[in-house]
PDB file of C-alpha atoms and ligand atoms in Angstrom:
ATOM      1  CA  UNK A   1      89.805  83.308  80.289  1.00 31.00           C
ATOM      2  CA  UNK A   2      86.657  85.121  81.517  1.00 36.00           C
ATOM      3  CA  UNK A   3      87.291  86.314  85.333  1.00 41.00           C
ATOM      4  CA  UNK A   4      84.681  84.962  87.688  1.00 40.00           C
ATOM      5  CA  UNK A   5      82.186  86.592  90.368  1.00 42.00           C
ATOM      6  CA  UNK A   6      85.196  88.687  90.899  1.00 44.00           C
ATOM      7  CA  UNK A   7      86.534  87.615  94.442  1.00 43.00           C
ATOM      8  CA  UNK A   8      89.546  88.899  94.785  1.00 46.00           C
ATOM      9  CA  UNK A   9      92.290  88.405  97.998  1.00 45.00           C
ATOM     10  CA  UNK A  10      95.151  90.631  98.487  1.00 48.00           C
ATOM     11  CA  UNK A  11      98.328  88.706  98.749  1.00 44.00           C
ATOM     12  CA  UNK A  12     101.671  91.051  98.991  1.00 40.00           C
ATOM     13  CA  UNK A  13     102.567  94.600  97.286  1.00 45.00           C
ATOM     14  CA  UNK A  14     105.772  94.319  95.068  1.00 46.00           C
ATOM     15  CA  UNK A  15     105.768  96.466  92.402  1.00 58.00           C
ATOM     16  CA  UNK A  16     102.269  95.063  91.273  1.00 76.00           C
ATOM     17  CA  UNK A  17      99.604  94.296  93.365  1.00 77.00           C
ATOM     18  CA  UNK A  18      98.777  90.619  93.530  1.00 74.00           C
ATOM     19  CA  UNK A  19      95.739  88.855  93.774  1.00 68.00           C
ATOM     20  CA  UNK A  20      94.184  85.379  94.009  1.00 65.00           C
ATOM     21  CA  UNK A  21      91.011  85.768  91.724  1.00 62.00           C
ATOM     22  CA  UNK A  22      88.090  82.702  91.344  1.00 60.00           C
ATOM     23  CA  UNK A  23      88.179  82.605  87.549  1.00 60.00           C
ATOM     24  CA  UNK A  24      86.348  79.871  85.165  1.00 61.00           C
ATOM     25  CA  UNK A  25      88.837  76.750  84.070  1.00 62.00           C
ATOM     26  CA  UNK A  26      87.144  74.843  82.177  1.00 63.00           C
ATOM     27  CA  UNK A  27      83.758  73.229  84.003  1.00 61.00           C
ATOM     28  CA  UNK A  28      85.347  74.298  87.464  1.00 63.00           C
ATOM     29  CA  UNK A  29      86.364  77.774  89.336  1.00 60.00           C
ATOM     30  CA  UNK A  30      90.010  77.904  90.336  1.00 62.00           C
ATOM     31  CA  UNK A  31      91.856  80.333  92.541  1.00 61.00           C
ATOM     32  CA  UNK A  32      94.258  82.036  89.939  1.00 60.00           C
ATOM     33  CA  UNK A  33      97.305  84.447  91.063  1.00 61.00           C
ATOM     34  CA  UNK A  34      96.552  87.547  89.326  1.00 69.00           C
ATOM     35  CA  UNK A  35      99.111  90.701  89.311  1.00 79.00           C
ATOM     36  CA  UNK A  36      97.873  94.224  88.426  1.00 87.00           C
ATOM     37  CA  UNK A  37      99.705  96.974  87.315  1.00 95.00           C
ATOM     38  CA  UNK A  38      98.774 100.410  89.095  1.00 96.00           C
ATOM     39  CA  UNK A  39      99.463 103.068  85.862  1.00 97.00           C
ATOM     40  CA  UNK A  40      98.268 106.580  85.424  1.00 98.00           C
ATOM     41  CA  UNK A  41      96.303 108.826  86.758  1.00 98.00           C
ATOM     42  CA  UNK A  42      92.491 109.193  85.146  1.00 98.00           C
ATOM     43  CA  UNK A  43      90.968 111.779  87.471  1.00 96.00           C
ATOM     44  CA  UNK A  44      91.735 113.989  90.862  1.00 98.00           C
ATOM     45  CA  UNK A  45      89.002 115.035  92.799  1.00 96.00           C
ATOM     46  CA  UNK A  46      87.893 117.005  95.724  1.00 97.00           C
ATOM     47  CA  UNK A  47      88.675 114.114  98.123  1.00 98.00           C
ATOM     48  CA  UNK A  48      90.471 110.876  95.913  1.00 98.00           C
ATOM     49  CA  UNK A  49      92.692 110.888  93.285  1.00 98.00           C
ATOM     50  CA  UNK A  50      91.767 107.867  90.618  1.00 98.00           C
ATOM     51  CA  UNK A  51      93.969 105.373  88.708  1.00 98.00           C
ATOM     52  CA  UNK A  52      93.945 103.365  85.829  1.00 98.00           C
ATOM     53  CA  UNK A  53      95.444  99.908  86.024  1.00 97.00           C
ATOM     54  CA  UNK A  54      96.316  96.834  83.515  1.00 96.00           C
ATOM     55  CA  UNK A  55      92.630  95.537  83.969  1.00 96.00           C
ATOM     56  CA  UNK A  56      89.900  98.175  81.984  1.00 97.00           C
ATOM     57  CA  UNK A  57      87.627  96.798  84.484  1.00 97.00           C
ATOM     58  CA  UNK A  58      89.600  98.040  87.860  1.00 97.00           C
ATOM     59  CA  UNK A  59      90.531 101.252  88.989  1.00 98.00           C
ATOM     60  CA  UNK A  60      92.292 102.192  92.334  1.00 98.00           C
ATOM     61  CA  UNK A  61      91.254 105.059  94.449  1.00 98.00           C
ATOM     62  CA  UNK A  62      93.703 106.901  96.123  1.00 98.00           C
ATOM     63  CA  UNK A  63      91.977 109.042  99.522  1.00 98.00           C
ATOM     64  CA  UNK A  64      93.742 112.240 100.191  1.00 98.00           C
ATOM     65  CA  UNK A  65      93.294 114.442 103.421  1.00 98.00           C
ATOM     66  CA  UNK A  66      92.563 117.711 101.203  1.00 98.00           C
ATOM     67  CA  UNK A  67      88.830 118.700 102.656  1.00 98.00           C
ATOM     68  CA  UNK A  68      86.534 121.113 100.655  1.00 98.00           C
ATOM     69  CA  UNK A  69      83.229 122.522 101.985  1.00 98.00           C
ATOM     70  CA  UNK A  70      80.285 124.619  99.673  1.00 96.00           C
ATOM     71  CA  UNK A  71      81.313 123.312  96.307  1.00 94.00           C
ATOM     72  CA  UNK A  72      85.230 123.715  96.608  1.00 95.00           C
ATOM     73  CA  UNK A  73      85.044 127.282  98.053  1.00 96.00           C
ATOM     74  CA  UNK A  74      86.223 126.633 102.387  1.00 98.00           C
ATOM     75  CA  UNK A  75      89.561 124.476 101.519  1.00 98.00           C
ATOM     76  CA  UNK A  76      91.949 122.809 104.090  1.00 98.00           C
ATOM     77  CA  UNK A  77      93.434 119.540 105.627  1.00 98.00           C
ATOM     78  CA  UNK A  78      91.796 117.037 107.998  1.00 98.00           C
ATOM     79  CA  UNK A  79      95.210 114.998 108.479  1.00 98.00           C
ATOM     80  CA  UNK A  80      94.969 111.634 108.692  1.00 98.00           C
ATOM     81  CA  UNK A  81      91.334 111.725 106.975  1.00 98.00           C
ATOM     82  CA  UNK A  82      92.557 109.564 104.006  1.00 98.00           C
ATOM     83  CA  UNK A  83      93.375 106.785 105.818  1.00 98.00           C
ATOM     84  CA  UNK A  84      89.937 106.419 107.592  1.00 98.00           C
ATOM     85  CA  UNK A  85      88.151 107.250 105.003  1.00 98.00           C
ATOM     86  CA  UNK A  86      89.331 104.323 103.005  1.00 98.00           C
ATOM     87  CA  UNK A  87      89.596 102.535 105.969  1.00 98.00           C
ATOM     88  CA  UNK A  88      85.914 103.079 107.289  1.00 98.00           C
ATOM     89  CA  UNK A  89      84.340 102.800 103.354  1.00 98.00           C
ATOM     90  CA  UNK A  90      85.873  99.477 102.534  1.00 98.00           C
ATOM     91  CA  UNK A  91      84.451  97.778 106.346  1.00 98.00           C
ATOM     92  CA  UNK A  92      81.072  99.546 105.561  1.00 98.00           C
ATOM     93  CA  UNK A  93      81.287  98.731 101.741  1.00 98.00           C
ATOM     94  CA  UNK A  94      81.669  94.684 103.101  1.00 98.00           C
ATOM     95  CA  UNK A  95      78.850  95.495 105.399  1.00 98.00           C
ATOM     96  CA  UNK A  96      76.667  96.399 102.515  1.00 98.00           C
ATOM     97  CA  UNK A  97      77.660  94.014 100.098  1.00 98.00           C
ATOM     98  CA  UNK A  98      76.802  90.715 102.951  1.00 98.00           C
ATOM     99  CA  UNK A  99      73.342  92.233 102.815  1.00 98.00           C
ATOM    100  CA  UNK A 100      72.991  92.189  99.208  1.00 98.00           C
ATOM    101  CA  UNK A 101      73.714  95.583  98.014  1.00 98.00           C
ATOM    102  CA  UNK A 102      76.444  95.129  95.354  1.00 98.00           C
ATOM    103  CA  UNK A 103      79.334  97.480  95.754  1.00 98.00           C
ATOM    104  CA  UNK A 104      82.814  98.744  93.481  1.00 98.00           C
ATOM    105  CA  UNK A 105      84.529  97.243  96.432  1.00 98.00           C
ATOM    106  CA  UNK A 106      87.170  94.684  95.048  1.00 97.00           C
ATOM    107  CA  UNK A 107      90.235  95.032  98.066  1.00 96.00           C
ATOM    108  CA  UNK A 108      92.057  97.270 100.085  1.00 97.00           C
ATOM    109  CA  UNK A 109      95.974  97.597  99.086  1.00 97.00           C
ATOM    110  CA  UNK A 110      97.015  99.792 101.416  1.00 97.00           C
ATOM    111  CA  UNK A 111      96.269 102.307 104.242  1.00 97.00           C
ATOM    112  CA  UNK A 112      94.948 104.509 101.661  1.00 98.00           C
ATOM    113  CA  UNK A 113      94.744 103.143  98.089  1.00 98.00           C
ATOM    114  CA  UNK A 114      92.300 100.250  97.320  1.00 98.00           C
ATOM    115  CA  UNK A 115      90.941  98.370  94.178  1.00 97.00           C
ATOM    116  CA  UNK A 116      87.606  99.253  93.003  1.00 98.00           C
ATOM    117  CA  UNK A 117      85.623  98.147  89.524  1.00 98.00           C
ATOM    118  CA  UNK A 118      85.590 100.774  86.797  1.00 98.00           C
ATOM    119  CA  UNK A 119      82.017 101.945  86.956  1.00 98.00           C
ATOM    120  CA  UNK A 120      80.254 104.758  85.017  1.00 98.00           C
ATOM    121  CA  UNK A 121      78.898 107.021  87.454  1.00 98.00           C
ATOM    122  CA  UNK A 122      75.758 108.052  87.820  1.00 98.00           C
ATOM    123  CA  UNK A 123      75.446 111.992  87.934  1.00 98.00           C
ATOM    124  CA  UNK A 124      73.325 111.769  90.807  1.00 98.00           C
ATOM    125  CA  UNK A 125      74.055 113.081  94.435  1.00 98.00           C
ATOM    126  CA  UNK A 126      71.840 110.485  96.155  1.00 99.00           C
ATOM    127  CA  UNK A 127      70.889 111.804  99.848  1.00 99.00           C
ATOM    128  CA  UNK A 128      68.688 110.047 102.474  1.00 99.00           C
ATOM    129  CA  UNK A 129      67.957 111.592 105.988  1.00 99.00           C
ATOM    130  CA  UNK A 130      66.553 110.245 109.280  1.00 99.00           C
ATOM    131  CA  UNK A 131      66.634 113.527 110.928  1.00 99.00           C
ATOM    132  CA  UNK A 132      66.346 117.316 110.083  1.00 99.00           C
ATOM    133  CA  UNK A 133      69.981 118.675 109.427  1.00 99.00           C
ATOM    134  CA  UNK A 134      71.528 121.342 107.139  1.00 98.00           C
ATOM    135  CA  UNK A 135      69.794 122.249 103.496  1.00 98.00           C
ATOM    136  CA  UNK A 136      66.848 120.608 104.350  1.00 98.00           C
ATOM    137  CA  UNK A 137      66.358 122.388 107.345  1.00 98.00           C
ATOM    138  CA  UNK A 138      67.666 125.664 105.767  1.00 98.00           C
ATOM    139  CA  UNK A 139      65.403 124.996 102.862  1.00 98.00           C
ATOM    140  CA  UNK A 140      61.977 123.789 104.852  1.00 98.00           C
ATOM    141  CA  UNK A 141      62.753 125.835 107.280  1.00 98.00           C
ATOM    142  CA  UNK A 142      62.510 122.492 109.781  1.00 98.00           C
ATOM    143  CA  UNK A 143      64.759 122.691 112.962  1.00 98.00           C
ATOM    144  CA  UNK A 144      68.209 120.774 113.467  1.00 98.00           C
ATOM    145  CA  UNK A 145      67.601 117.537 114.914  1.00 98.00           C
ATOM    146  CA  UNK A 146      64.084 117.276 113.982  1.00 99.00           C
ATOM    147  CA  UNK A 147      63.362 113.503 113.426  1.00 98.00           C
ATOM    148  CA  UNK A 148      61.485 112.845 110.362  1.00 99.00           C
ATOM    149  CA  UNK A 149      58.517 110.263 110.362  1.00 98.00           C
ATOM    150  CA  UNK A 150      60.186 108.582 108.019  1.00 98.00           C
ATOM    151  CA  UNK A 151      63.401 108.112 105.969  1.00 98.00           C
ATOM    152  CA  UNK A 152      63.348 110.173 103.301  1.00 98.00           C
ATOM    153  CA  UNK A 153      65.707 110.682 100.018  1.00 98.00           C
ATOM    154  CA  UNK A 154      66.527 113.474  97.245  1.00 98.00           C
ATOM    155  CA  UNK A 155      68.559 114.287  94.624  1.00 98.00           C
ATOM    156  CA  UNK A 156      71.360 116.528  93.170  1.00 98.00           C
ATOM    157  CA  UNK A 157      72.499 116.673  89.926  1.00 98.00           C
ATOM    158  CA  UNK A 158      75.909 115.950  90.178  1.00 98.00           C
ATOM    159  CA  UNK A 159      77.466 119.181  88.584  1.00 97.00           C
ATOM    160  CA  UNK A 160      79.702 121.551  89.823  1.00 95.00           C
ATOM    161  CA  UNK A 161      79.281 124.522  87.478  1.00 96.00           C
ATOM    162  CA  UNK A 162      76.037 124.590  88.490  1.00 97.00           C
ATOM    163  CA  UNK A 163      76.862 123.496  92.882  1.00 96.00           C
ATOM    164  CA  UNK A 164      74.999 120.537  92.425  1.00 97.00           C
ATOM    165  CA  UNK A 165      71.293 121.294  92.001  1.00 98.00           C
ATOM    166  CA  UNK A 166      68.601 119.721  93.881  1.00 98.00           C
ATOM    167  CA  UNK A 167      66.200 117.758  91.386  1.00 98.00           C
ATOM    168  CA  UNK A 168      63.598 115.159  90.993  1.00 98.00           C
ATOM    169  CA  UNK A 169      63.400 111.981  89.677  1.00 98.00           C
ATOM    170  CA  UNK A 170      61.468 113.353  87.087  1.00 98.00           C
ATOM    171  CA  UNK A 171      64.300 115.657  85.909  1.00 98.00           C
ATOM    172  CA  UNK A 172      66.926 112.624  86.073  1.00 98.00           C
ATOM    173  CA  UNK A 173      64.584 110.768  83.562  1.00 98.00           C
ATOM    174  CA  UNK A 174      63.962 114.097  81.672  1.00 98.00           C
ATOM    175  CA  UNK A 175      67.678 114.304  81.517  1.00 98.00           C
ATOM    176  CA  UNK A 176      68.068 111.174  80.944  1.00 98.00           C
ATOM    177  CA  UNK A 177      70.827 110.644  84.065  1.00 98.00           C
ATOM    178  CA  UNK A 178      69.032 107.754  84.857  1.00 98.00           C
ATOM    179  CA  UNK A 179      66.329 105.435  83.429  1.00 98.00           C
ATOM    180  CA  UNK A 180      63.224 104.688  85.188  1.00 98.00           C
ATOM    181  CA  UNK A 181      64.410 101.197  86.838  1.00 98.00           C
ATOM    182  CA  UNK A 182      68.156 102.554  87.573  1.00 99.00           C
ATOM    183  CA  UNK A 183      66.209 105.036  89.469  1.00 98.00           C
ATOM    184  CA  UNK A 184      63.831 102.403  91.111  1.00 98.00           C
ATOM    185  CA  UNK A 185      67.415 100.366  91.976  1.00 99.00           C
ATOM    186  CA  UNK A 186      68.852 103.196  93.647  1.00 99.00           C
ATOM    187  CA  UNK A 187      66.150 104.324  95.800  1.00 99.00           C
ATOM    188  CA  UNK A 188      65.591 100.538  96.800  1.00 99.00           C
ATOM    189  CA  UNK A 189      69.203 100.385  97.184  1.00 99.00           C
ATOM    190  CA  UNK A 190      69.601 103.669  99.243  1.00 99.00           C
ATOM    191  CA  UNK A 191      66.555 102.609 101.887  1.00 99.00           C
ATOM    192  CA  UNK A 192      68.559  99.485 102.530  1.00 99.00           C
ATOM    193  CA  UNK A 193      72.099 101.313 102.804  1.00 99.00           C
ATOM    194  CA  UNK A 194      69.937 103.233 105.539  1.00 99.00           C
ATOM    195  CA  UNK A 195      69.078 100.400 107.683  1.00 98.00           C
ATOM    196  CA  UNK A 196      72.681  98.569 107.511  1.00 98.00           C
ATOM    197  CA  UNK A 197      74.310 102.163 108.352  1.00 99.00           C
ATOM    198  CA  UNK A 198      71.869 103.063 111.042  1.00 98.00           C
ATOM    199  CA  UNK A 199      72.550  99.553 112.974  1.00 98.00           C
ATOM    200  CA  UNK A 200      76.298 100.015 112.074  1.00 98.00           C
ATOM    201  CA  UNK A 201      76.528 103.194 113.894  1.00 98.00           C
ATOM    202  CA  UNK A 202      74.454 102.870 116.477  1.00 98.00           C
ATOM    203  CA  UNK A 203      76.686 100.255 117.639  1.00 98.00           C
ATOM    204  CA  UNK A 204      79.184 103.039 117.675  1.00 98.00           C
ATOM    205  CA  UNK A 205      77.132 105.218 119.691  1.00 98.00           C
ATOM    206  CA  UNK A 206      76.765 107.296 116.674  1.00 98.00           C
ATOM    207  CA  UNK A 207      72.893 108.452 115.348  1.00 98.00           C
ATOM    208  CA  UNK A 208      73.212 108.564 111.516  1.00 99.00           C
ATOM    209  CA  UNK A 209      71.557 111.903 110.829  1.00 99.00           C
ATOM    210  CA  UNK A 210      71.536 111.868 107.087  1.00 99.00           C
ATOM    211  CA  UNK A 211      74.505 110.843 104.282  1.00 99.00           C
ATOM    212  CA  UNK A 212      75.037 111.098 100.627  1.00 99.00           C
ATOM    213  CA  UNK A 213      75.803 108.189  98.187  1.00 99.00           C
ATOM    214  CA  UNK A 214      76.630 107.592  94.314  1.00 98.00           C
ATOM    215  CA  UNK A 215      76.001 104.753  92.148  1.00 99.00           C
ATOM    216  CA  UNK A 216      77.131 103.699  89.332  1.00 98.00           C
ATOM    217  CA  UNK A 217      76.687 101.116  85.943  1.00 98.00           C
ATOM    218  CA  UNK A 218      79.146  98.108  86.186  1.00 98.00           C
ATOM    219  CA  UNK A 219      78.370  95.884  82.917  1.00 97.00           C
ATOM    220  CA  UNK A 220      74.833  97.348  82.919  1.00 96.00           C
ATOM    221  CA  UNK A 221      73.833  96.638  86.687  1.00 98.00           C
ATOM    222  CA  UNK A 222      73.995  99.538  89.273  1.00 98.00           C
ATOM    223  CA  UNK A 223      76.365  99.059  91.663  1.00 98.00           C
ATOM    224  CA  UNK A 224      77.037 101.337  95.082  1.00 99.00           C
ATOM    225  CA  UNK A 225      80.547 103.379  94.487  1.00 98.00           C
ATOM    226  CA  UNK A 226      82.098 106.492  96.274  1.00 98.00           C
ATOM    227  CA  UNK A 227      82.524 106.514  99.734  1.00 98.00           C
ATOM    228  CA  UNK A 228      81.110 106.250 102.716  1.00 99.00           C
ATOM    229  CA  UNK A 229      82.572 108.283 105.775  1.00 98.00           C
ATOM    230  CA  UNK A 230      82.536 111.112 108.139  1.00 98.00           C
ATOM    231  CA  UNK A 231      82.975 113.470 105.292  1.00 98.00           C
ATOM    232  CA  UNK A 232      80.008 111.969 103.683  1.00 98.00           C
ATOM    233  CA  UNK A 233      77.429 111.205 106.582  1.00 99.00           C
ATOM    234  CA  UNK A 234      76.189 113.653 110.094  1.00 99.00           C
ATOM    235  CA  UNK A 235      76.685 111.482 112.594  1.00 99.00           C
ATOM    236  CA  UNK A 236      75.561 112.913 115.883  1.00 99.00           C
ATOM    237  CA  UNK A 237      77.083 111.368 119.326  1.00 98.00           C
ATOM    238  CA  UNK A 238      73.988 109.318 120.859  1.00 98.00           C
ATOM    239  CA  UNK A 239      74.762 110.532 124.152  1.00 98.00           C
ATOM    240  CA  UNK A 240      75.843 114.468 123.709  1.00 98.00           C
ATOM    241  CA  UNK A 241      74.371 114.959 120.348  1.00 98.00           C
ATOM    242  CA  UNK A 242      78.243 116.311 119.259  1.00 98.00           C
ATOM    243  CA  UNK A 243      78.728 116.245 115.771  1.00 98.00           C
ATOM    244  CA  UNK A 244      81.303 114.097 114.551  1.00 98.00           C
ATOM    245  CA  UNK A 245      81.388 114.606 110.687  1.00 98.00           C
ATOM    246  CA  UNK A 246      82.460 116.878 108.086  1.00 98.00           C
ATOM    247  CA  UNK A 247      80.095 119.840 110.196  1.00 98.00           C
ATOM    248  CA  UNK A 248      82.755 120.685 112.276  1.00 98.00           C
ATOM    249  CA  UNK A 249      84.868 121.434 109.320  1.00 98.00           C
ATOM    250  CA  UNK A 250      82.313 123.064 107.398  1.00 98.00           C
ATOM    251  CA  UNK A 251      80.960 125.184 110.499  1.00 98.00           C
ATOM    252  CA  UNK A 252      84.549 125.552 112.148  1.00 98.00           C
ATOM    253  CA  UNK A 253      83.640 123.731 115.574  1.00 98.00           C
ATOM    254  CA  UNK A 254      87.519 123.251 116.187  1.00 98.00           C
ATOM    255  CA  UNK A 255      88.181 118.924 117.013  1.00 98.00           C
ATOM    256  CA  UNK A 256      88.272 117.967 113.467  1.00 98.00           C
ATOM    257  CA  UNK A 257      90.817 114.969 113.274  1.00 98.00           C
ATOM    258  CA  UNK A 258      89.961 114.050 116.517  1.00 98.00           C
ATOM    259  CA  UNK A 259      86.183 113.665 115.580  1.00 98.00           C
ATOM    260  CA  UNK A 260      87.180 111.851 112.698  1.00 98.00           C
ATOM    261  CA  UNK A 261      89.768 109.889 115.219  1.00 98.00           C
ATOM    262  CA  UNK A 262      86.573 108.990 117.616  1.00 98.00           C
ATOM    263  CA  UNK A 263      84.676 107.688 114.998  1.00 98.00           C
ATOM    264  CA  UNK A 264      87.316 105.184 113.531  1.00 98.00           C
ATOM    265  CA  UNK A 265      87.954 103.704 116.841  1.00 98.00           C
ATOM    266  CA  UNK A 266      84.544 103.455 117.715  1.00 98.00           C
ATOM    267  CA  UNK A 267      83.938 101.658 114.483  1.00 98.00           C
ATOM    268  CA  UNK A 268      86.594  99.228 115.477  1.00 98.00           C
ATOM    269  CA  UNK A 269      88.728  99.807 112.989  1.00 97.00           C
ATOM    270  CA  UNK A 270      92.333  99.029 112.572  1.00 87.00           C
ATOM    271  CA  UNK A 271      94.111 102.533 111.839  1.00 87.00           C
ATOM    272  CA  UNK A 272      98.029 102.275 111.319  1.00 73.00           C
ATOM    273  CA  UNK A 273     100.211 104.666 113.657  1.00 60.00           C
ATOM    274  CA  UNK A 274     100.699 107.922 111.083  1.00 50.00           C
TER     275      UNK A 274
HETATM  276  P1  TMP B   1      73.151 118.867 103.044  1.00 59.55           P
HETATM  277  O1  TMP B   1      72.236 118.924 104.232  1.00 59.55           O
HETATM  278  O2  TMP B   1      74.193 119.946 103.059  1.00 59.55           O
HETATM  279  O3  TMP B   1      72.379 118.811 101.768  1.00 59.55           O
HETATM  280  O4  TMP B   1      73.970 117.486 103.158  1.00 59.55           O
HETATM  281  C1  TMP B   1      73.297 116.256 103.246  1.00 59.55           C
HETATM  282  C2  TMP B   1      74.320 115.130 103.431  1.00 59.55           C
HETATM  283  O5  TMP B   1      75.120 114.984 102.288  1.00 59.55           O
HETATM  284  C3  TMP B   1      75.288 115.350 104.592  1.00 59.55           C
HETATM  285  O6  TMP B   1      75.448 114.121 105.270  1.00 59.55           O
HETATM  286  C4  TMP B   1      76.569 115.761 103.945  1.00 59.55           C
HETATM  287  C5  TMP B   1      76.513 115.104 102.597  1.00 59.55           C
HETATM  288  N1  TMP B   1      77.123 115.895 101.531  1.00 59.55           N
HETATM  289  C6  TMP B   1      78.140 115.358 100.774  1.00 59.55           C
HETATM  290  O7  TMP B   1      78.562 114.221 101.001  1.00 59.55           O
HETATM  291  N2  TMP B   1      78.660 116.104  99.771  1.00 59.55           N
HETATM  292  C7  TMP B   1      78.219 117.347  99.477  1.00 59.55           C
HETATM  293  O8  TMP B   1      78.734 117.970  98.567  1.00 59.55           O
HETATM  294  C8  TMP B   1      77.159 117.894 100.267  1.00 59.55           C
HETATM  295  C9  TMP B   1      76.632 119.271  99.997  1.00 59.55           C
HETATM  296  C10 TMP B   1      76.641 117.138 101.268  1.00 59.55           C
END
């Protein structure tokens, strides 16, 4: 029995994690009770460790509170960063997905761990920026805070031998990281992530400065995966201009958790007591 669009609702943890999936029965689309099986572990990264489970098409992320700044060299611990981070990715992820831009997002399990589809990443850093912040600045020699006339969006090669290059699209191709419409996809894609997030956080009284984003292939389509989340975007307090991102790891501005605190309530979202 082929699964359906994939719509999948949480029902309790025991052991398994159990879902009610829409699947194809016959000429109609049934809810089915579905259990999967969290087993090993495939990958640990900076940020999220990654499981396999009983379904080749789902994987569950797993957000630690390890925090790593210029390609793994500044290490520490943001406490309480996991949580939020899965937290804050999975409401923006929903965001995203209502206004058409298909995500890995299947359903949260628990404060930290959530079900995601197996996609095959594309080895491309994808950044956009509203205003003038960090290596563009450094680079252009542009000053912080700088707003830009318009959105604009670069890549790094995903590679951390080599502390993930800047390139073209024109390398990707040459590379062959991406084809030609994969690339038009996830520019399109990235311009509207832009709009949702900048309405999303300005809301929260937060200006979205600039972020970073992956994709990846899901049975041939390109989906958005990764994260989304303070360690991932500058967000800039609309009032003070305080940074309340990653920065104040990276540049040791003191207020880290609580930054990362601020910006989870002010999102509205639920965080259990730690
Ligand atoms: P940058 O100005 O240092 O190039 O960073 C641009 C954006 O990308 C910023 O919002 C932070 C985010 N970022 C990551 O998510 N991961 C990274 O490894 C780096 C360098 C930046």
């Amino acid at each position: 029995m082929r699964k359906g669009k994939g719509v999948f609702k949480l029902n309790k943890l025991k052991g398994a994690f159990v879902f009610f999936a829409f699947q194809n029965a016959g000429n109609d689309l049934v809810w089915r009770k579905n259990e999967m099986q969290k087993c090993e572990q495939l990958y640990e990264g900076k940020a999220k460790k990654v499981f396999l489970t009983d379904d080749p098409d789902i994987l569950i992320v797993s957000y630690k509170d390890d925090a790593t700044a210029f390609n793994g060299l500044k290490k520490g611990t943001i406490v309480g960063k996991g949580a939020i981070n899965n937290r804050m990715t999975n409401s923006l992820f929903q965001k995203i997905e209502k206004e058409g831009v298909p995500t890995h997002f299947i359903q949260e399990l628990n404060d930290r761990e959530t079900a995601v589809r197996r996609v095959e990443i594309v080895p491309l850093e994808v950044i956009v920026r509203n205003v003038a912040a960090g290596s563009f600045s450094k680079r252009l020699g542009v000053e912080e805070g700088t707003v830009l006339a318009e959105p604009t969006i670069e890549f790094s090669y995903k590679n951390d031998e080599l502390g993930d290059p800047l390139i073209n699209s024109h390398f990707a191709k040459a590379l062959k990281l991406a084809t030609a419409r994969e690339i038009e996809i996830i520019e399109k894609y990235a311009f509207q992530v832009n709009e949702i997030l900048k309405v999303e956080y300005l809301k929260a009284g937060l200006r979205l400065i600039d972020f970073k984003i992956e994709f990846g292939r899901f049975h041939g389509k390109i989906i958005l995966a990764d994260e989304i989340s303070p360690d991932t975007c500058r967000l800039w307090d609309v009032e003070s201009g305080e940074k309340m991102d990653k920065d104040r790891f990276r540049r040791d501005l003191g207020g880290v958790e609580d930054a990362y605190i601020q910006v989870a309530k002010r999102l509205g979202l639920e965080m259990e007591s730690k």
